[in-house]
Amino acid sequence: MSSQEAPQASNRIANVVEEIDLQQMIQILLRHLWIIIIVTILGGVGGMVLTAVTDPTYQTEAELLIAGEGGSMPQMSFLMGSSASSSDKLQNRVQVLRSPIVLGPASAKLTEWGFAEAAADLDKRLSVSIVQNTDVLRLTLSGGTPEEAQRAAEAVVQSYEQYSEDRAQQQMVRLLEFLTVQVERALEEVQQAEMAIRDFQQETGIIYLTSEEAKVNQHMASLESQLMTAEIRLQENRMRLEHTRRELEQARRELPQSTTMAAEQVVGELQKLLASLQSQRVDFVSRGLEGTPEIRQLDQRIASVTEQIQDHLAKVAQETGDPRGAFAVYQELVMEEIRLQAEILGYENQLTLLNERIADYQDELWRLSDKAFEYARLERDVTVSNDTYAMLFQELEKTRIAVEREMADVQVIRPPVLPEYPVSPRRMLNLAIGLVLGMMLSVGGVFTKEFLDNSVKSRRQLERLGLPLLGTIPKVKGVKKQPGRLLMLGDDATDMVAAAYVRIESNLRLSSLDQQPQVIVSTSAIPGEGKSTTSLNFAVSLAASGQKVLLIDGDLRRPVLHRSLGEERSPGLTEIVSGQVDVEDAIRTVQSDRHTLDVITAGVRPPSVANTFRSQAFKSMIADLRQEYEWIVIDLPPVVVGAEAMEVAVQSDGALLVIEAGETSMQVLEEAVIQLEQASVPILGAVLNQYDPKAAGDAYDYESYYTDDDPL
């Protein structure tokens, strides 16, 4: 064999890929059907066991409607652009609901109600989501019992309601106190203004102003009313800012200093820019430019800067994790501080503008007589005092109503109810998952085993290797595997095996019509593949055809043929080669009513098996026996583990390569083929032993043909 042929043989075998079609896949599944069924059932049982050992979990839901900014508390702020979006506010509320401000009191309530376990990990049991396209928050609480889930939800809802009410009440109480003082002061100013103008009229008589003078005086009165209102609004917002800053300072203490510093470093600059823009807007609105392109452009810039602040705060919250929502409270207060600062600056600018306009009108009134000028002033005082008192009184009444009702910015629109069924474990779902997983694992395992199994199982694999297949020896139920067993007995159990050997003999004859081999060696890749059984039964099949056949046991290390035939091991091949006995004296004749077979057993084990086969005496013996026998069958050791096998094989006319189906790997078979081809030993064909048609994907069943009774 040339140096190029060995790599070609290796490539030929390495490139063999068993193609699995749909029919073969179905056959694989059918062969392992019971395994699949059992594993699938075990998966279902596992699902039920998991259901039985898993503690049930119950869930209940509650829904809260979040009102607009400030809820039901009276609002006095105006002239401001867009602030944070509704979505951002709702996201903040989600974080507040998960913060210690709400969960701390809720846990205390649960502990008081006897649900300490739920109180310990309330934050893990709570899930908050925003109902799409609404201002509704959905709270989902879980518990080990229906009562625990419901009470946990009730505790969180009540705690959040109390938080919202307390915060609203704090602002409203302060506002109520402020308005009460302002109303009393405004009432005194009204009384004083009315008394002053009445006394003036009694002293000087009725003073009349011209229509032009009355018009100027009315304009001036209107501006002074606006001035008074702006001053009150300014005081109100300063009070709110003070309260917000106290809350903000408390929120800062709940967070690491590094977190607040990172947030305020960037927010501070954006806050200044936003305050400037909102101040400009107040100024434009005060000048009557509402709805103009300038206002719209300012609104866009205000929205952009506000969004930048929100994004930065959200980024800081994401980087810090904020697992309990403390940063969300801080974020909401920061935005409130920014809004109030902008409003205060706007009102301060408005006051400046109003004072300038009042001064302009006042220059016109200086042209009046002293009495007319004083009367115009007193008349304005009455108008401004009455307008201010009416506005403050109205706001006071609204605030009183809000305080009495203790209204907050949250409304429970769907209270938590007692759940009837657990959300987990789900018995039928777990059963279905267990069955599906069991089936998937079993099917996957079956196909993985098939695809990882690199053994030779089918005649198609040998054909793709380029090895001629002389025949298959079927695997028969009830016939145990036994080295060197004679199966040509003619009983029902072995009829099919005998027929297989007859087919091998016939196929060998047909494949070598031009030059029939005379000396044939029978070998395998590794031990235990049935080469001795094949040697014996193949020789018997040849002898049964009436030809003169000699069977030689050349496996000097592990001979078995003498036991199969009931003969002595010695004298045999070793004694012939060593010259201790003649060939004629070592040959034994085995006869039956069907055949006559001559046999040379192995003899004793020589010191060097390889030297025995290399000797001239062995070569001369084979040459002499060729003259006397039509067929010489030599049982050799496996070629991969027995180096001496090649010494005999090169003196033969060809080799039968016995392969055990499902056991011999492609790599081992490759090595055996390479060794035979490198030694220039013709491979007459392969014999696939222990062949299972079903395992190989062959629908043909040998056993049923030979064992079924003939039809009547």
GROMACS .gro file of C-alpha atoms in nm, residues 141-423:
model
  283
  141LEU     CA    1  -4.927   4.208   4.732
  142SER     CA    2  -4.854   3.840   4.799
  143GLY     CA    3  -4.886   3.633   5.113
  144GLY     CA    4  -4.880   3.278   5.240
  145THR     CA    5  -5.251   3.293   5.324
  146PRO     CA    6  -5.542   3.488   5.175
  147GLU     CA    7  -5.572   3.693   5.492
  148GLU     CA    8  -5.201   3.777   5.493
  149ALA     CA    9  -5.211   3.900   5.133
  150GLN     CA   10  -5.521   4.114   5.191
  151ARG     CA   11  -5.395   4.263   5.515
  152ALA     CA   12  -5.056   4.343   5.360
  153ALA     CA   13  -5.229   4.531   5.077
  154GLU     CA   14  -5.452   4.714   5.324
  155ALA     CA   15  -5.148   4.816   5.532
  156VAL     CA   16  -4.964   4.960   5.231
  157VAL     CA   17  -5.272   5.144   5.103
  158GLN     CA   18  -5.351   5.292   5.444
  159SER     CA   19  -4.989   5.391   5.498
  160TYR     CA   20  -4.970   5.567   5.161
  161GLU     CA   21  -5.305   5.742   5.222
  162GLN     CA   22  -5.179   5.860   5.560
  163TYR     CA   23  -4.851   5.980   5.405
  164SER     CA   24  -5.039   6.177   5.137
  165GLU     CA   25  -5.287   6.318   5.388
  166ASP     CA   26  -5.017   6.417   5.636
  167ARG     CA   27  -4.817   6.594   5.372
  168ALA     CA   28  -5.124   6.773   5.233
  169GLN     CA   29  -5.248   6.858   5.582
  170GLN     CA   30  -4.915   7.008   5.683
  171GLN     CA   31  -4.926   7.246   5.388
  172MET     CA   32  -5.297   7.320   5.426
  173VAL     CA   33  -5.273   7.392   5.798
  174ARG     CA   34  -4.988   7.635   5.738
  175LEU     CA   35  -5.184   7.788   5.451
  176LEU     CA   36  -5.495   7.814   5.669
  177GLU     CA   37  -5.303   7.997   5.938
  178PHE     CA   38  -5.151   8.230   5.681
  179LEU     CA   39  -5.487   8.303   5.513
  180THR     CA   40  -5.664   8.359   5.844
  181VAL     CA   41  -5.417   8.629   5.939
  182GLN     CA   42  -5.434   8.784   5.591
  183VAL     CA   43  -5.816   8.787   5.588
  184GLU     CA   44  -5.832   8.957   5.925
  185ARG     CA   45  -5.579   9.215   5.809
  186ALA     CA   46  -5.764   9.266   5.479
  187LEU     CA   47  -6.094   9.317   5.665
  188GLU     CA   48  -5.938   9.581   5.886
  189GLU     CA   49  -5.796   9.752   5.578
  190VAL     CA   50  -6.140   9.752   5.412
  191GLN     CA   51  -6.300   9.905   5.719
  192GLN     CA   52  -6.028  10.162   5.749
  193ALA     CA   53  -6.047  10.251   5.377
  194GLU     CA   54  -6.426  10.293   5.386
  195MET     CA   55  -6.411  10.502   5.705
  196ALA     CA   56  -6.137  10.720   5.559
  197ILE     CA   57  -6.327  10.801   5.239
  198ARG     CA   58  -6.647  10.866   5.437
  199ASP     CA   59  -6.470  11.106   5.673
  200PHE     CA   60  -6.306  11.278   5.376
  201GLN     CA   61  -6.642  11.326   5.203
  202GLN     CA   62  -6.800  11.466   5.519
  203GLU     CA   63  -6.522  11.719   5.556
  204THR     CA   64  -6.482  11.832   5.195
  205GLY     CA   65  -6.811  11.738   5.035
  206ILE     CA   66  -6.868  11.524   4.735
  207ILE     CA   67  -6.577  11.522   4.493
  208TYR     CA   68  -6.635  11.423   4.135
  209LEU     CA   69  -6.370  11.309   3.892
  210THR     CA   70  -6.390  11.359   3.522
  211SER     CA   71  -6.442  11.050   3.308
  212GLU     CA   72  -6.078  11.057   3.203
  213GLU     CA   73  -5.964  11.093   3.563
  214ALA     CA   74  -6.199  10.814   3.677
  215LYS     CA   75  -6.065  10.586   3.404
  216VAL     CA   76  -5.705  10.646   3.507
  217ASN     CA   77  -5.797  10.591   3.870
  218GLN     CA   78  -5.970  10.259   3.786
  219HIS     CA   79  -5.664  10.139   3.594
  220MET     CA   80  -5.448  10.231   3.884
  221ALA     CA   81  -5.684  10.055   4.126
  222SER     CA   82  -5.667   9.741   3.913
  223LEU     CA   83  -5.288   9.749   3.912
  224GLU     CA   84  -5.277   9.795   4.288
  225SER     CA   85  -5.514   9.500   4.331
  226GLN     CA   86  -5.281   9.290   4.115
  227LEU     CA   87  -4.988   9.417   4.320
  228MET     CA   88  -5.156   9.318   4.644
  229THR     CA   89  -5.246   8.976   4.504
  230ALA     CA   90  -4.889   8.920   4.381
  231GLU     CA   91  -4.750   9.012   4.724
  232ILE     CA   92  -4.981   8.760   4.890
  233ARG     CA   93  -4.889   8.494   4.634
  234LEU     CA   94  -4.522   8.569   4.695
  235GLN     CA   95  -4.560   8.525   5.070
  236GLU     CA   96  -4.755   8.203   5.018
  237ASN     CA   97  -4.485   8.051   4.792
  238ARG     CA   98  -4.207   8.157   5.026
  239MET     CA   99  -4.389   7.973   5.303
  240ARG     CA  100  -4.426   7.664   5.083
  241LEU     CA  101  -4.061   7.679   4.983
  242GLU     CA  102  -3.956   7.690   5.345
  243HIS     CA  103  -4.168   7.382   5.418
  244THR     CA  104  -4.036   7.197   5.111
  245ARG     CA  105  -3.676   7.270   5.206
  246ARG     CA  106  -3.732   7.122   5.552
  247GLU     CA  107  -3.869   6.806   5.390
  248LEU     CA  108  -3.580   6.805   5.143
  249GLU     CA  109  -3.325   6.827   5.421
  250GLN     CA  110  -3.489   6.531   5.591
  251ALA     CA  111  -3.482   6.336   5.263
  252ARG     CA  112  -3.110   6.413   5.220
  253ARG     CA  113  -3.037   6.249   5.554
  254GLU     CA  114  -3.195   5.927   5.421
  255LEU     CA  115  -2.942   5.910   5.135
  256PRO     CA  116  -2.562   5.877   5.111
  257GLN     CA  117  -2.389   6.214   5.081
  258SER     CA  118  -2.218   6.108   4.759
  259THR     CA  119  -2.557   6.047   4.597
  260THR     CA  120  -2.700   6.389   4.680
  261MET     CA  121  -2.376   6.563   4.581
  262ALA     CA  122  -2.376   6.389   4.242
  263ALA     CA  123  -2.737   6.491   4.186
  264GLU     CA  124  -2.706   6.853   4.298
  265GLN     CA  125  -2.383   6.921   4.110
  266VAL     CA  126  -2.557   6.910   3.772
  267VAL     CA  127  -2.907   7.001   3.888
  268GLY     CA  128  -2.781   7.328   4.036
  269GLU     CA  129  -2.678   7.469   3.698
  270LEU     CA  130  -2.994   7.348   3.526
  271GLN     CA  131  -3.199   7.488   3.811
  272LYS     CA  132  -3.059   7.838   3.752
  273LEU     CA  133  -3.136   7.813   3.381
  274LEU     CA  134  -3.489   7.690   3.447
  275ALA     CA  135  -3.554   7.969   3.698
  276SER     CA  136  -3.444   8.226   3.443
  277LEU     CA  137  -3.671   8.084   3.173
  278GLN     CA  138  -3.973   8.066   3.401
  279SER     CA  139  -3.908   8.420   3.518
  280GLN     CA  140  -3.913   8.537   3.157
  281ARG     CA  141  -4.242   8.357   3.104
  282VAL     CA  142  -4.402   8.530   3.401
  283ASP     CA  143  -4.282   8.860   3.266
  284PHE     CA  144  -4.425   8.788   2.919
  285VAL     CA  145  -4.762   8.682   3.057
  286SER     CA  146  -4.776   8.994   3.275
  287ARG     CA  147  -4.720   9.203   2.963
  288GLY     CA  148  -5.016   9.038   2.791
  289LEU     CA  149  -4.813   8.816   2.556
  290GLU     CA  150  -4.995   8.491   2.641
  291GLY     CA  151  -5.023   8.263   2.336
  292THR     CA  152  -4.753   8.441   2.135
  293PRO     CA  153  -4.466   8.259   1.956
  294GLU     CA  154  -4.227   8.389   2.220
  295ILE     CA  155  -4.429   8.220   2.494
  296ARG     CA  156  -4.447   7.893   2.299
  297GLN     CA  157  -4.074   7.897   2.245
  298LEU     CA  158  -4.016   7.958   2.615
  299ASP     CA  159  -4.249   7.670   2.704
  300GLN     CA  160  -4.047   7.437   2.482
  301ARG     CA  161  -3.721   7.541   2.646
  302ILE     CA  162  -3.874   7.507   2.993
  303ALA     CA  163  -3.997   7.155   2.907
  304SER     CA  164  -3.653   7.064   2.769
  305VAL     CA  165  -3.462   7.183   3.076
  306THR     CA  166  -3.715   7.015   3.307
  307GLU     CA  167  -3.670   6.690   3.115
  308GLN     CA  168  -3.292   6.719   3.147
  309ILE     CA  169  -3.323   6.757   3.522
  310GLN     CA  170  -3.557   6.459   3.542
  311ASP     CA  171  -3.325   6.248   3.325
  312HIS     CA  172  -3.023   6.333   3.535
  313LEU     CA  173  -3.203   6.252   3.859
  314ALA     CA  174  -3.330   5.927   3.708
  315LYS     CA  175  -2.975   5.838   3.602
  316VAL     CA  176  -2.845   5.898   3.953
  317ALA     CA  177  -3.130   5.688   4.095
  318GLN     CA  178  -3.043   5.406   3.855
  319GLU     CA  179  -2.672   5.421   3.942
  320THR     CA  180  -2.738   5.417   4.316
  321GLY     CA  181  -2.996   5.140   4.286
  322ASP     CA  182  -3.245   5.306   4.526
  323PRO     CA  183  -3.391   4.967   4.625
  324ARG     CA  184  -3.634   5.117   4.876
  325GLY     CA  185  -3.732   5.433   4.689
  326ALA     CA  186  -3.571   5.695   4.917
  327PHE     CA  187  -3.423   5.878   4.620
  328ALA     CA  188  -3.767   5.908   4.458
  329VAL     CA  189  -3.889   6.117   4.750
  330TYR     CA  190  -3.577   6.330   4.726
  331GLN     CA  191  -3.628   6.368   4.349
  332GLU     CA  192  -3.989   6.480   4.391
  333LEU     CA  193  -3.891   6.740   4.652
  334VAL     CA  194  -3.608   6.872   4.433
  335MET     CA  195  -3.853   6.932   4.148
  336GLU     CA  196  -4.096   7.099   4.389
  337GLU     CA  197  -3.817   7.328   4.517
  338ILE     CA  198  -3.726   7.422   4.160
  339ARG     CA  199  -4.088   7.501   4.077
  340LEU     CA  200  -4.140   7.717   4.385
  341GLN     CA  201  -3.814   7.908   4.335
  342ALA     CA  202  -3.917   7.987   3.981
  343GLU     CA  203  -4.260   8.108   4.092
  344ILE     CA  204  -4.108   8.328   4.363
  345LEU     CA  205  -3.872   8.484   4.111
  346GLY     CA  206  -4.163   8.536   3.875
  347TYR     CA  207  -4.372   8.712   4.136
  348GLU     CA  208  -4.079   8.931   4.233
  349ASN     CA  209  -4.042   9.035   3.870
  350GLN     CA  210  -4.418   9.090   3.849
  351LEU     CA  211  -4.409   9.316   4.153
  352THR     CA  212  -4.135   9.525   3.996
  353LEU     CA  213  -4.332   9.558   3.673
  354LEU     CA  214  -4.656   9.649   3.851
  355ASN     CA  215  -4.483   9.914   4.060
  356GLU     CA  216  -4.342  10.070   3.743
  357ARG     CA  217  -4.684  10.081   3.577
  358ILE     CA  218  -4.848  10.223   3.891
  359ALA     CA  219  -4.583  10.497   3.901
  360ASP     CA  220  -4.669  10.590   3.540
  361TYR     CA  221  -5.040  10.632   3.622
  362GLN     CA  222  -4.956  10.817   3.938
  363ASP     CA  223  -4.775  11.085   3.737
  364GLU     CA  224  -5.099  11.154   3.554
  365LEU     CA  225  -5.295  11.188   3.879
  366TRP     CA  226  -5.051  11.448   4.016
  367ARG     CA  227  -5.218  11.700   3.783
  368LEU     CA  228  -5.536  11.677   3.990
  369SER     CA  229  -5.617  11.919   4.267
  370ASP     CA  230  -5.510  11.818   4.612
  371LYS     CA  231  -5.865  11.726   4.714
  372ALA     CA  232  -5.931  11.528   4.393
  373PHE     CA  233  -5.595  11.351   4.423
  374GLU     CA  234  -5.669  11.249   4.783
  375TYR     CA  235  -6.018  11.134   4.693
  376ALA     CA  236  -5.885  10.921   4.405
  377ARG     CA  237  -5.636  10.759   4.644
  378LEU     CA  238  -5.902  10.682   4.902
  379GLU     CA  239  -6.134  10.541   4.637
  380ARG     CA  240  -5.854  10.313   4.514
  381ASP     CA  241  -5.785  10.198   4.869
  382VAL     CA  242  -6.149  10.092   4.905
  383THR     CA  243  -6.147   9.904   4.574
  384VAL     CA  244  -5.812   9.731   4.637
  385SER     CA  245  -5.903   9.641   4.996
  386ASN     CA  246  -6.237   9.491   4.891
  387ASP     CA  247  -6.082   9.294   4.600
  388THR     CA  248  -5.806   9.162   4.824
  389TYR     CA  249  -6.045   9.071   5.102
  390ALA     CA  250  -6.280   8.890   4.859
  391MET     CA  251  -5.995   8.689   4.708
  392LEU     CA  252  -5.846   8.594   5.046
  393PHE     CA  253  -6.183   8.507   5.196
  394GLN     CA  254  -6.263   8.277   4.903
  395GLU     CA  255  -5.926   8.101   4.938
  396LEU     CA  256  -5.975   8.073   5.315
  397GLU     CA  257  -6.312   7.901   5.275
  398LYS     CA  258  -6.169   7.653   5.022
  399THR     CA  259  -5.880   7.571   5.254
  400ARG     CA  260  -6.115   7.523   5.553
  401ILE     CA  261  -6.325   7.276   5.356
  402ALA     CA  262  -6.013   7.086   5.249
  403VAL     CA  263  -5.881   7.069   5.605
  404GLU     CA  264  -6.217   6.950   5.742
  405ARG     CA  265  -6.241   6.676   5.477
  406GLU     CA  266  -5.874   6.577   5.530
  407MET     CA  267  -5.852   6.527   5.154
  408ALA     CA  268  -5.526   6.409   4.992
  409ASP     CA  269  -5.419   6.354   4.631
  410VAL     CA  270  -5.493   5.980   4.632
  411GLN     CA  271  -5.820   5.790   4.601
  412VAL     CA  272  -5.866   5.415   4.640
  413ILE     CA  273  -6.075   5.308   4.343
  414ARG     CA  274  -6.025   4.934   4.392
  415PRO     CA  275  -5.970   4.813   4.749
  416PRO     CA  276  -5.788   4.484   4.814
  417VAL     CA  277  -6.013   4.179   4.841
  418LEU     CA  278  -5.962   3.837   4.996
  419PRO     CA  279  -5.813   3.608   4.725
  420GLU     CA  280  -5.993   3.276   4.678
  421TYR     CA  281  -5.725   3.071   4.501
  422PRO     CA  282  -5.343   3.068   4.521
  423VAL     CA  283  -5.144   3.201   4.226
   0.00000   0.00000   0.00000
